[in-house]
Structure formats: C-alpha cells, structure tokens
PDB file of C-alpha atoms and ligand atoms in Angstrom:
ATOM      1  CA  UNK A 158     275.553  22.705  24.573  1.00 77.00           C
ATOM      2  CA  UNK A 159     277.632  19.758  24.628  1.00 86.00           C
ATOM      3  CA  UNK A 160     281.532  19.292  24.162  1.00 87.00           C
ATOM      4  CA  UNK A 161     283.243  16.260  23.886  1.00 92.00           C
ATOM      5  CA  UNK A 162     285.578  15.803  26.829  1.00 93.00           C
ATOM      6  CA  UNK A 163     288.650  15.573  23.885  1.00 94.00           C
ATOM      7  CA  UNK A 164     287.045  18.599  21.843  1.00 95.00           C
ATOM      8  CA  UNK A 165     287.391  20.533  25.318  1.00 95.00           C
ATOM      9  CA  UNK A 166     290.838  19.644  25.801  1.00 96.00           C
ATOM     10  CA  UNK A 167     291.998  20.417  22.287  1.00 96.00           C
ATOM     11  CA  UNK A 168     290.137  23.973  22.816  1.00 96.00           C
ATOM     12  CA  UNK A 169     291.526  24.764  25.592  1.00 97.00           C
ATOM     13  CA  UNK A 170     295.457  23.467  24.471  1.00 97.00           C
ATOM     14  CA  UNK A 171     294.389  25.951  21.421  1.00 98.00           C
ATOM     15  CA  UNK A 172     293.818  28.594  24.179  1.00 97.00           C
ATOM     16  CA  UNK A 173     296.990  28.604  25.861  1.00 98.00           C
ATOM     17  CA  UNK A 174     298.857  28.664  22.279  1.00 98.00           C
ATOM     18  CA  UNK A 175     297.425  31.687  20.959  1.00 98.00           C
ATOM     19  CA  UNK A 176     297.727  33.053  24.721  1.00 98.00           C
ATOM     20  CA  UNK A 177     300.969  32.269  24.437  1.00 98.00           C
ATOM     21  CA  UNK A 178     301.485  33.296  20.762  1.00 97.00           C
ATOM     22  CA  UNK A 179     299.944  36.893  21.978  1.00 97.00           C
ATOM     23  CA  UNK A 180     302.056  37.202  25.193  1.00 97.00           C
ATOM     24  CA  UNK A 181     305.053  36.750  23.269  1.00 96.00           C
ATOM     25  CA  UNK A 182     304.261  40.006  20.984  1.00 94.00           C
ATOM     26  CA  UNK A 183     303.832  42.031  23.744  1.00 95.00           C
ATOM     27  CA  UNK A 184     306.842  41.293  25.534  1.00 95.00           C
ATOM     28  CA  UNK A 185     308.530  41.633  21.655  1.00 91.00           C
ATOM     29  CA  UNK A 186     307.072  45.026  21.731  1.00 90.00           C
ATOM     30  CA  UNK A 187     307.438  46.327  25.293  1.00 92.00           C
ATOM     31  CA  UNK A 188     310.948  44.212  26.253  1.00 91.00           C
ATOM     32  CA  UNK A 189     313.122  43.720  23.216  1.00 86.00           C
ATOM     33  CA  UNK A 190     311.811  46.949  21.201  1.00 82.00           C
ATOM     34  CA  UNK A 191     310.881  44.657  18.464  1.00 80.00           C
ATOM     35  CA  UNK A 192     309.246  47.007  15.738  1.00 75.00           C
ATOM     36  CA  UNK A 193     308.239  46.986  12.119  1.00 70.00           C
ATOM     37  CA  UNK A 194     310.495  49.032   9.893  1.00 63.00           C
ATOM     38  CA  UNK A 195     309.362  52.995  10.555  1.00 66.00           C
ATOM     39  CA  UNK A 196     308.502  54.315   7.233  1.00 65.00           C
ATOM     40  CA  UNK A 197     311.972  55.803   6.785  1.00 63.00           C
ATOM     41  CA  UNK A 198     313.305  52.393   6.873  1.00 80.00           C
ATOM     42  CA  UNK A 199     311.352  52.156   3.592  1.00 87.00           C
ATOM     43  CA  UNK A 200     312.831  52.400  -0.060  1.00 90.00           C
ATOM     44  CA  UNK A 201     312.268  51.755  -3.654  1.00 91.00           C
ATOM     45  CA  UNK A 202     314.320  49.101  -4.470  1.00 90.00           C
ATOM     46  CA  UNK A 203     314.175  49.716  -8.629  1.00 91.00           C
ATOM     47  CA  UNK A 204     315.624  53.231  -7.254  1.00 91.00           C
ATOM     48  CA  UNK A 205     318.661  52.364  -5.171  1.00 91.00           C
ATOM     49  CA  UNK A 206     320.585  54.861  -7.254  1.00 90.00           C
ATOM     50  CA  UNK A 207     318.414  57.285  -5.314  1.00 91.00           C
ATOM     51  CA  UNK A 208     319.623  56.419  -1.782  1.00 91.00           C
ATOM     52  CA  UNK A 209     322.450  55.631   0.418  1.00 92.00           C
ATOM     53  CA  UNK A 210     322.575  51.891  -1.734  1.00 95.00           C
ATOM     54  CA  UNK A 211     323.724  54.097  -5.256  1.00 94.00           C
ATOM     55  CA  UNK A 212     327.553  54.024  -3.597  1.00 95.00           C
ATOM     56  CA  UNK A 213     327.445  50.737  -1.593  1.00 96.00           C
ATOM     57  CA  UNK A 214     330.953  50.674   0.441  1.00 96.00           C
ATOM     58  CA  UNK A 215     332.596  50.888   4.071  1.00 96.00           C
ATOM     59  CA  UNK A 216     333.063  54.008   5.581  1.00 95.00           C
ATOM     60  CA  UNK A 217     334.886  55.701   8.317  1.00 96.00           C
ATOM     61  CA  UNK A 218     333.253  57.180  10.841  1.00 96.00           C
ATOM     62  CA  UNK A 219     335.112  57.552  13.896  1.00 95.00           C
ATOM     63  CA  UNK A 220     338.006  55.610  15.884  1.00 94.00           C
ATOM     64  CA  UNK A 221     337.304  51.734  15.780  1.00 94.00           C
ATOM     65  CA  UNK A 222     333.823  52.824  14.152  1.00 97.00           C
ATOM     66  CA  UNK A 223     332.613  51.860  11.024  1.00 97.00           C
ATOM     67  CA  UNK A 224     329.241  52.431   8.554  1.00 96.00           C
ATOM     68  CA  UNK A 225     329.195  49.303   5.883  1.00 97.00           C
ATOM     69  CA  UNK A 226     326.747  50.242   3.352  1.00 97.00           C
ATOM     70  CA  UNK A 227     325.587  46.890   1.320  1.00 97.00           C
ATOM     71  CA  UNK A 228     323.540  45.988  -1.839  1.00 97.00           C
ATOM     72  CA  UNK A 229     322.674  42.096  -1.504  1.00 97.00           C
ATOM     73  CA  UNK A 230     321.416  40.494  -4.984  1.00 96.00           C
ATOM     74  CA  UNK A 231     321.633  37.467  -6.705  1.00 94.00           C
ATOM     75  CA  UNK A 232     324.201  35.880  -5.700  1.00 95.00           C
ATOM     76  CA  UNK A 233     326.355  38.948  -4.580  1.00 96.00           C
ATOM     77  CA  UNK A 234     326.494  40.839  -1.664  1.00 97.00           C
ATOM     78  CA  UNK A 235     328.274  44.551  -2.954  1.00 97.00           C
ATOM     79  CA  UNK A 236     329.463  45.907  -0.600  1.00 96.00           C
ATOM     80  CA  UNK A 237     331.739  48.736  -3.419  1.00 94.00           C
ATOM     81  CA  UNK A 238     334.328  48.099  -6.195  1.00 93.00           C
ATOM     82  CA  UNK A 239     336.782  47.633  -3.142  1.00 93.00           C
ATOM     83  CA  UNK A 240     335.744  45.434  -1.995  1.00 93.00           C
ATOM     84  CA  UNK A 241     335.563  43.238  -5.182  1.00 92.00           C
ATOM     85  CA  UNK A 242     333.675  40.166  -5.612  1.00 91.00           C
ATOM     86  CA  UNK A 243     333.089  38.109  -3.797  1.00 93.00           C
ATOM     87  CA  UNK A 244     332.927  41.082  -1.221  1.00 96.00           C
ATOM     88  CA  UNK A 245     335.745  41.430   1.275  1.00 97.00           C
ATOM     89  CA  UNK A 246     335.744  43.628   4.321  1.00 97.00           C
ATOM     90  CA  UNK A 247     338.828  44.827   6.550  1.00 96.00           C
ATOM     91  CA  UNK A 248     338.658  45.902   9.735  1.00 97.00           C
ATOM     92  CA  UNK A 249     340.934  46.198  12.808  1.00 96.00           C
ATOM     93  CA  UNK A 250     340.246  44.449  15.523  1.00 96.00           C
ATOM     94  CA  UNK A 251     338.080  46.169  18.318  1.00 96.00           C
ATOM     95  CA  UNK A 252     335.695  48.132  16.037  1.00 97.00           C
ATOM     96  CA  UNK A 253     332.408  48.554  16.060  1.00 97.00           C
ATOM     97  CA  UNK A 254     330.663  48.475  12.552  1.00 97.00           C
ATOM     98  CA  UNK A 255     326.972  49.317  11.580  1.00 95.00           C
ATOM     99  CA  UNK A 256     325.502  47.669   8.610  1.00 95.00           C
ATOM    100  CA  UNK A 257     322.910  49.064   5.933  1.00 95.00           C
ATOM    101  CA  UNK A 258     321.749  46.217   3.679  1.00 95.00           C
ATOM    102  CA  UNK A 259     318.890  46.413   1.581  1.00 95.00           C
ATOM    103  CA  UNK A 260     318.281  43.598  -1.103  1.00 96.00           C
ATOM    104  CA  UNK A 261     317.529  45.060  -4.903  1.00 94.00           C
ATOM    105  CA  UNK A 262     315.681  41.917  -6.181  1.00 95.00           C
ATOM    106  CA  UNK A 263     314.482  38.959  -3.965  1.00 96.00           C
ATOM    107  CA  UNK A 264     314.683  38.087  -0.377  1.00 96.00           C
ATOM    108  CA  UNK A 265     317.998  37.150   0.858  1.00 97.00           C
ATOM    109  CA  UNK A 266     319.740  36.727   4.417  1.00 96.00           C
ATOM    110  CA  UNK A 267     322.693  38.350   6.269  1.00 96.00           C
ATOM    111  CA  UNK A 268     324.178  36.166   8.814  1.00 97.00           C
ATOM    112  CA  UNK A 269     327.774  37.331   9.766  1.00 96.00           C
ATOM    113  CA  UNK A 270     329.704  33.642  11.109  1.00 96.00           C
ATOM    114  CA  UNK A 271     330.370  33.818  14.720  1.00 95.00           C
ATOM    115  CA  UNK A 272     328.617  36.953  15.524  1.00 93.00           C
ATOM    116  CA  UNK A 273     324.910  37.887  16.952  1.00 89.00           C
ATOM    117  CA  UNK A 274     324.411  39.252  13.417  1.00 92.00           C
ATOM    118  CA  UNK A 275     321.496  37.850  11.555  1.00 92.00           C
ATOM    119  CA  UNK A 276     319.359  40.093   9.359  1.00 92.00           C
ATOM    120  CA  UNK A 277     316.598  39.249   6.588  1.00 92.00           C
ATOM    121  CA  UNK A 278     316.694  41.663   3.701  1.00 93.00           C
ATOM    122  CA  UNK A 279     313.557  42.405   2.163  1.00 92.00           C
ATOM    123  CA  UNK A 280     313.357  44.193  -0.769  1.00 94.00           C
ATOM    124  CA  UNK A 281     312.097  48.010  -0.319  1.00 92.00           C
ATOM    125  CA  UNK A 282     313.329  48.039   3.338  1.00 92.00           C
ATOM    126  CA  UNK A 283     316.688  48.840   4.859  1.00 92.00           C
ATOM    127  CA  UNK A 284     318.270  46.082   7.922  1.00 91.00           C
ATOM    128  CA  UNK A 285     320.132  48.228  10.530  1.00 90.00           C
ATOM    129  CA  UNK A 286     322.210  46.392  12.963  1.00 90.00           C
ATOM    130  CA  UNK A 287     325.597  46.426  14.456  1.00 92.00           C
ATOM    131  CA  UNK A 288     328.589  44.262  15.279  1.00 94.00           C
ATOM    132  CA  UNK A 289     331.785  44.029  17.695  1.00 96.00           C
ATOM    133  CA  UNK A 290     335.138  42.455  15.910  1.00 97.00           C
ATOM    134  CA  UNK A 291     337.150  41.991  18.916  1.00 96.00           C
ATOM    135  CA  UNK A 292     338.718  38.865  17.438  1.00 96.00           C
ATOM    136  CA  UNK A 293     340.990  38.252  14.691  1.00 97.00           C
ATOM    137  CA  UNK A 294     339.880  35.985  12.245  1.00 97.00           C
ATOM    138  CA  UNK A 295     338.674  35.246   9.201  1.00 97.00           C
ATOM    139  CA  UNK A 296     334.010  35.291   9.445  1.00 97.00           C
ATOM    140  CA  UNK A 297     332.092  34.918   6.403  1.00 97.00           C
ATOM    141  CA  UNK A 298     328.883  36.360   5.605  1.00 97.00           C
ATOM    142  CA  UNK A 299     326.219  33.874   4.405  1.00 97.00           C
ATOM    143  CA  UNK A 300     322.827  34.200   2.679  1.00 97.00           C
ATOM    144  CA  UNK A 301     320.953  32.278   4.705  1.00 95.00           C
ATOM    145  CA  UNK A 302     317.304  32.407   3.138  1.00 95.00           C
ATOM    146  CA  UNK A 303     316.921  30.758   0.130  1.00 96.00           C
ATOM    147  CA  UNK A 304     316.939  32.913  -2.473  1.00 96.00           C
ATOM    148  CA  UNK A 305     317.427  30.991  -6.382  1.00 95.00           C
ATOM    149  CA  UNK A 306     320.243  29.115  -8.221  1.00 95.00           C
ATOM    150  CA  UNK A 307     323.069  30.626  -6.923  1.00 95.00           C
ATOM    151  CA  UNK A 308     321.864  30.810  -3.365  1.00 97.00           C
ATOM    152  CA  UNK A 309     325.160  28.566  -2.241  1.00 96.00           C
ATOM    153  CA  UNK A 310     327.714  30.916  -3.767  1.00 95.00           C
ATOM    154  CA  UNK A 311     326.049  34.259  -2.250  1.00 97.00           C
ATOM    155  CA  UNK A 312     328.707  34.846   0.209  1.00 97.00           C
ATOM    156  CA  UNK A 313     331.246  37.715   1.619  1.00 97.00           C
ATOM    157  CA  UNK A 314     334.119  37.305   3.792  1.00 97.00           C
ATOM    158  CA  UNK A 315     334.966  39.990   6.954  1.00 97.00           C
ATOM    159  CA  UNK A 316     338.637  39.867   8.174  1.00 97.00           C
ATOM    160  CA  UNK A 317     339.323  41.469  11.197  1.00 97.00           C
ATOM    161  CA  UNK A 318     343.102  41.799  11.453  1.00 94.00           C
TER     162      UNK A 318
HETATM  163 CU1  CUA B1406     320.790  35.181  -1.405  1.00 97.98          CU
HETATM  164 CU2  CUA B1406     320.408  32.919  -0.619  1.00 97.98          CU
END
C-alpha cells in the first residue's frame, strides 16, 4: 500500500506522542508512586456526617505535627467553627501539617500560596498531602479549579506565626 510521504510523517510524529504519552505513565507509576485513590480513599459525599468530614477542624497530633481535616464547598473551605469563615489556620512555625479535604458538592482546588501544595478535590474521594511551615507569614489557600459564581471568593488564609 501506498502512504503519502506527509501522511508517513504525521504517523510516525503520532507515534512518538502516544510513546511518549505511555512512557510518561509508567514512570508516574513506577518513579513518583502516582496512583488512583485506593478504595479507602473513597466516600459518599451526601454522607460526610458519616466520616472524618462530620467534625472538619485542626488537630494535634504530636510536637510541630498537625492533622487539618477540611470540607471544601461552594465558596467555603471549613475547616471547623474555629476557624470561622473565611477559614483561618494557626500554626507555629516549623510544623508539619497533613491535610484531609474532600469536596461535598462540585469540584474545587486546594492550592496552599508558596508551598508544593496543590490538590484537586473531587467529590466522593479524600486528597491526602502534607506541608512544611518553616516560614512566618501570612499564605492563602485558593480554589484553583473553577468551580461556579463564587469561585473568586473561595479562599482560606494559613498563618504560621
Ligand atoms: Cu471552589 Cu473554585
């Protein structure tokens, strides 16, 4: 059969994308642990009253560490009835904090300002990551995936001190 000399060029550019495309999964998978959420990871989210999202809040857990357990919804990020509204979180300086945020209605974003911090929430699963606050300052969290008509007020503020 015949190709055109440009037909065989565009197949084989096609080629090395999806080559590509495919080699970058693997190394995901086999380098950076990339994974889908385990089914653990997995909630109801019209039952959040029946999980660790029914008392949303930041808890102690050891010296400089720190659990921060975190409904997002439109436009809010709770985060407890301490922490108000918008949501403000203390912590000293040095500690190490691991967030649980789950989102109870659409998709929304977690990006913490100045940090390596950057999680999508997706209703019915839970985002698990950590954080460092070695510097004082003032860092606000940001929904950063469009999520409606209040999408530019969705904020929270973290003050390390
Ligand atoms: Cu929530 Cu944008």
């Amino acid at each position: 059969m015949e190709i055109n000399k440009l037909e065989r060029y565009w197949l084989i550019a096609v080629g090395i994308t999806l080559g590509a495309f495919v080699a970058a999964t693997i190394v995901a998978v086999t380098v950076f642990g990339i994974r889908l959420p385990a089914p653990v990871e997995r909630i109801d989210p019209q039952r959040l009253d029946q999980t660790i999202f029914a008392k949303p809040g930041v808890r102690k857990i050891a010296d400089n560490r720190y659990e921060a357990v975190i409904v997002a919804k439109s436009w809010a990020f709770d985060a407890g009835p301490e922490a108000g509204n918008p949501a403000v979180l203390r912590f000293p300086r040095g500690s190490q904090v691991t967030f649980y945020v789950t989102s109870k209605d659409v998709m929304h974003g977690f990006q913490i300002e100045k940090h390596t911090l950057n999680l999508e929430l997706v209703p019915g699963q839970v985002a698990r990551a950590s954080a460092n606050f070695n510097r004082p300052g003032t860092y606000h969290i940001i929904c950063n995936h469009y999520c409606g008509a209040g999408h530019q007020v969705m904020y929270g503020v973290i003050i390390v001190e």
